[in-house]
Every structure is written in C-alpha cells, then in structure tokens.
Tab-separated table of C-alpha atoms in Angstrom:
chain	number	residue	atom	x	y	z
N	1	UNK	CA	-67.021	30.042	-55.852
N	2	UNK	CA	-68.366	30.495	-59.228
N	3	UNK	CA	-66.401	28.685	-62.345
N	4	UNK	CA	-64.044	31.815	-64.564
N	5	UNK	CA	-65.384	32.515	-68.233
N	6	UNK	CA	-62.002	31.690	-69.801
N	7	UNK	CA	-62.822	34.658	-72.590
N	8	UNK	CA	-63.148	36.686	-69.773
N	9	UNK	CA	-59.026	36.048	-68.637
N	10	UNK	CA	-57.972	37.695	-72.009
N	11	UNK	CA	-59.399	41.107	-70.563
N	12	UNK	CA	-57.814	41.082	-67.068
N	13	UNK	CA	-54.440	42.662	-66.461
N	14	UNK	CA	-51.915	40.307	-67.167
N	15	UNK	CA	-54.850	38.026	-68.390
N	16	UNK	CA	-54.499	37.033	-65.016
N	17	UNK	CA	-57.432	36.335	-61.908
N	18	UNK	CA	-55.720	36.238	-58.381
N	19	UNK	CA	-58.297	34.011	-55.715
N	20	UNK	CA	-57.876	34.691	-52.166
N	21	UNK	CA	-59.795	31.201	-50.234
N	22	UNK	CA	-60.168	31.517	-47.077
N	23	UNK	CA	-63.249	28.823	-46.769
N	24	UNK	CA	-63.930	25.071	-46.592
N	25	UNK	CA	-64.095	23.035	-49.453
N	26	UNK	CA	-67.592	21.200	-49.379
N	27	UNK	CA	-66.669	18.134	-50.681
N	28	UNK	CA	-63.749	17.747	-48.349
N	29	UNK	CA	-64.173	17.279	-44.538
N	30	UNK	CA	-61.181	19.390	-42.729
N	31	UNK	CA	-61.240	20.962	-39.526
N	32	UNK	CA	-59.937	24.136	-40.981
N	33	UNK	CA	-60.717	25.820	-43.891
N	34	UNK	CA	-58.550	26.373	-47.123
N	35	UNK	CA	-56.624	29.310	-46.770
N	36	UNK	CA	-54.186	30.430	-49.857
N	37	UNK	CA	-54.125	32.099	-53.149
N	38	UNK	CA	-54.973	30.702	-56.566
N	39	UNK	CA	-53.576	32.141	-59.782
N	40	UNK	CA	-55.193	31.225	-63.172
N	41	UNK	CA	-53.082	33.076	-66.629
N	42	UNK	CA	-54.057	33.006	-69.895
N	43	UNK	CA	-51.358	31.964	-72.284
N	44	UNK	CA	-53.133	32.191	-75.317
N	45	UNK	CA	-53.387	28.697	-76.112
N	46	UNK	CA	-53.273	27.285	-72.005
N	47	UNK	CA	-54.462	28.084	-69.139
N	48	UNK	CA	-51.318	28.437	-66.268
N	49	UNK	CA	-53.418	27.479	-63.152
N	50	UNK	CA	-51.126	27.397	-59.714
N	51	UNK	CA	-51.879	27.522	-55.781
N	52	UNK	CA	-50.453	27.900	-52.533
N	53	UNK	CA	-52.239	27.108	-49.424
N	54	UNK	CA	-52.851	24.766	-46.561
N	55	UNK	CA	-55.344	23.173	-44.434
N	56	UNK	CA	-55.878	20.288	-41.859
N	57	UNK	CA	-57.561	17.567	-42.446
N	58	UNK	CA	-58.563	14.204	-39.929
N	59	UNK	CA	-57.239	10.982	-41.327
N	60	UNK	CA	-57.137	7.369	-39.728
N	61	UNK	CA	-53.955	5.350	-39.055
N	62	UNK	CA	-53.762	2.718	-41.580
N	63	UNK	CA	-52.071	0.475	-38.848
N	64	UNK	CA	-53.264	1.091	-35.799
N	65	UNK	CA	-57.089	2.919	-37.051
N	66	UNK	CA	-56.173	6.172	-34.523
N	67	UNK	CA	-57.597	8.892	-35.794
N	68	UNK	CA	-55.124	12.090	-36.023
N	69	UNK	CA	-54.742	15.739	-37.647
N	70	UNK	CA	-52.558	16.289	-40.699
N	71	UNK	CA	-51.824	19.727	-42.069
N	72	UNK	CA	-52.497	19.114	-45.783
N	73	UNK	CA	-50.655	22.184	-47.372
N	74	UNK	CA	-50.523	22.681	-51.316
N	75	UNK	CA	-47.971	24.470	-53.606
N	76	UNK	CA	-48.289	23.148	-56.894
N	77	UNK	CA	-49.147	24.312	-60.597
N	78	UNK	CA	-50.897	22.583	-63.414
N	79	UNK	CA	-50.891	23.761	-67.563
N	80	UNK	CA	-54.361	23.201	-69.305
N	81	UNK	CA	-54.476	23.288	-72.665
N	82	UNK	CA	-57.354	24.886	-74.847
N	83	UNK	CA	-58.576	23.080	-77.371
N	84	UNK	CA	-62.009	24.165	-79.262
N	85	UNK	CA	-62.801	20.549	-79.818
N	86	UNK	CA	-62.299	19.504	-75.741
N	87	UNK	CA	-66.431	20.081	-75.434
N	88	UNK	CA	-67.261	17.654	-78.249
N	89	UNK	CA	-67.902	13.753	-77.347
N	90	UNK	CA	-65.452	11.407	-78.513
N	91	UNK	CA	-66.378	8.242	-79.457
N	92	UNK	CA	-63.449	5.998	-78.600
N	93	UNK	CA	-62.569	2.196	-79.363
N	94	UNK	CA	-62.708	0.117	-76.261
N	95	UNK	CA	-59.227	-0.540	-76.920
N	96	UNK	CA	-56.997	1.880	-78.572
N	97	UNK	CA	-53.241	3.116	-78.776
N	98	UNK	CA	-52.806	6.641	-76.226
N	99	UNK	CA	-50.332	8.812	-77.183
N	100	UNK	CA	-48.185	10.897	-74.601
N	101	UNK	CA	-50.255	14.146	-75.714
N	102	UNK	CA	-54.161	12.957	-74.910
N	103	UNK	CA	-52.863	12.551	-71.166
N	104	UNK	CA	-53.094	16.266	-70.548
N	105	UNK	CA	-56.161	18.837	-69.397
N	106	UNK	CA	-58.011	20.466	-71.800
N	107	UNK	CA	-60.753	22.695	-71.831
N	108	UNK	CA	-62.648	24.432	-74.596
N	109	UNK	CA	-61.182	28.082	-74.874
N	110	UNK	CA	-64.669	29.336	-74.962
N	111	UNK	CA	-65.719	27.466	-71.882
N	112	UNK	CA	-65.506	27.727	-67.958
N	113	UNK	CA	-62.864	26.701	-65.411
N	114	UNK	CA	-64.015	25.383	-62.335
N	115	UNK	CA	-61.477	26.478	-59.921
N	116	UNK	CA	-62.955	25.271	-57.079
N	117	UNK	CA	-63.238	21.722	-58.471
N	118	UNK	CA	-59.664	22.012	-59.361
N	119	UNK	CA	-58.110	23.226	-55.826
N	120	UNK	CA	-60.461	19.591	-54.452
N	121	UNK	CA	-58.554	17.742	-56.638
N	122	UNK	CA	-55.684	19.288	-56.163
N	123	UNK	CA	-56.011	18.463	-52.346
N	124	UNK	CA	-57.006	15.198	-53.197
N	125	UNK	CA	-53.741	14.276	-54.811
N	126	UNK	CA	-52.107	15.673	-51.886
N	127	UNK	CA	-53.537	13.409	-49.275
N	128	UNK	CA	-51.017	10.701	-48.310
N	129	UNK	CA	-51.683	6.916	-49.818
N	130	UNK	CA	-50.053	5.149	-46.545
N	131	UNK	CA	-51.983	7.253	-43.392
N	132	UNK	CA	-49.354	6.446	-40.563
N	133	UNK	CA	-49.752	8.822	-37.320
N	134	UNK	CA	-46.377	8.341	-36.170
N	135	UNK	CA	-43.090	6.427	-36.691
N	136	UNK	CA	-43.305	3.887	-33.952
N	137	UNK	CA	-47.030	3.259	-34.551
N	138	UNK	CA	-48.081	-0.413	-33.785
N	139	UNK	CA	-50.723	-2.415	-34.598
N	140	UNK	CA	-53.663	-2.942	-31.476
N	141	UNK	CA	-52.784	-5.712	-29.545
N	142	UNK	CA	-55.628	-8.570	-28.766
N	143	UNK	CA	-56.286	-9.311	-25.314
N	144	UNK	CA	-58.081	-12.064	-24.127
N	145	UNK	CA	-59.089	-13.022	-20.262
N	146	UNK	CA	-56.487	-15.666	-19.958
N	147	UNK	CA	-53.728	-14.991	-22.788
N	148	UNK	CA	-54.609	-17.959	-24.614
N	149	UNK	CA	-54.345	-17.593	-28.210
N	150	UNK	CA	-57.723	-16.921	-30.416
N	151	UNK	CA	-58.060	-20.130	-32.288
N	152	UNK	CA	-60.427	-20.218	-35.730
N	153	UNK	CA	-63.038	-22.929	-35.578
N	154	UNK	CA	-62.668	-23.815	-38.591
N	155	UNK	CA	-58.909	-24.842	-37.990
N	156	UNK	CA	-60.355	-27.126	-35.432
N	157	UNK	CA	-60.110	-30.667	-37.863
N	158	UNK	CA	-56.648	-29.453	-39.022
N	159	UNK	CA	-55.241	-28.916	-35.326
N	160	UNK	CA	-56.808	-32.719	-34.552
N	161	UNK	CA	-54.930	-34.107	-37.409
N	162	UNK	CA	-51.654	-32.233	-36.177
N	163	UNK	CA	-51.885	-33.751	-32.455
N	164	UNK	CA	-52.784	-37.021	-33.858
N	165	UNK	CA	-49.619	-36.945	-35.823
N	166	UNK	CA	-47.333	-35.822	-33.082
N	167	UNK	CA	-48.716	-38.554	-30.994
C-alpha cells in the first residue's frame, strides 16, 4: 500500500480516496487478513481519516498463558490536522508546559499519509490490555509427585527459626 499525496485528495471527487484491504498487515501477525474499507477526506485544513474492518489475531492468556483467537474488528475515525510547519524539527525544552492543542496529529498539507501505518496503529490500540480467554479462566495449577508444597531454599533459615520458636 503506497502512502496518499495529500495534494492529490483536493482533486478526487468529494476530495475523498475509498481503500478496499483485503490483505495482512506485515507488521502484525493475524491468522486472517484485514478485510474493510478505509476512507481518507480532505477538509481543507484536516484530513477526516475513518475505517471499518476486522481481523483475528492469536493472543496469550495473561492468567493462565493459553494461547487463543480473538476477532480484532475496527470501526473508528481519527481528524489530522494540516499544518505546513508539522515537517520542520522542533527543538523542545526537556521540560515544558503542553497545551491541550499539541496533543493532536498533524501532517504537513503538502506531504504523504501513510494509511497503512495508520490502520497498524489503529489495530494496535484495539488489542485488549488484560488478554483473558475466558471468564472462568484459572491460573495452572503446580503438581508435584507427593503434594507437598514447593518450599524456596532460601526460606530454609527463616522456617528453622519459626520451628525453633514454636518449640
């Protein structure tokens, strides 16, 4: 997928680009590919970028390390602002007030948009932080040849000093 010349947007109909994906997303391992539909409008000063789609995707159970399949599906928008002076490097303080307004996307109006490295990111956000296969997942149980409980060596002087106290 090749990035969009944003000048180019301004000449489409509706300064609109429709993507069909129907392909895997290299830098994310799924067992499917992405299938959906990206939109990216020009609004003159923004770029209106929004997708719907789904994969699945191979995740391991935080709790009880299981791996499982989880259908990862997307349906979310994003506005990028254009601003001419996105491309330049900014020298910043280490440490320096932020203002609600630098905590948006922007790209130079005369630049590219990658939309490819957007829809990863995208996906990205969507993965779940807690990966729990199932409701009544448990943690593996330890078994040992004679149910005796797996003592730390290194407890060893402490669990002397206990059962020469309770003697």
């Amino acid at each position: 997928m090749q990035a969009i010349y944003i000048p180019h947007l301004l000449n489409a109909p509706n300064r609109t680009q429709t993507l069909l994906f129907d392909d895997f997303i290299p830098e994310l391992e799924s067992l499917t590919p992405f299938r959906g539909k990206m939109t990216v409008r020009h609004g003159g000063t923004f770029l209106e970028v929004g997708v719907k789609g789904e994969t699945i995707i191979t995740l391991t159970c935080d709790r009880c390390l299981q791996q499982y399949n989880r259908r990862l599906g997307l349906d979310t928008s994003e506005i990028i602002w254009l601003d001419k002076d996105a491309e330049l490097p900014q020298n910043y303080p280490q440490e320096r007030e932020v203002s609600l307004e630098d905590l948006s996307e922007t790209l130079s109006p005369d630049g590219h948009f990658d939309p490819q490295g957007w829809l990863y990111e995208q996906l990205s956000l969507a993965v779940p932080l807690r990966k729990l296969c199932g409701k009544d997942c448990q943690p593996p149980t330890i078994k040992t040849k004679e149910n005796k409980p797996i003592i730390d060596s290194r407890w060893s002087g402490l669990e002397a000093l206990k059962r020469q106290l309770q003697n």
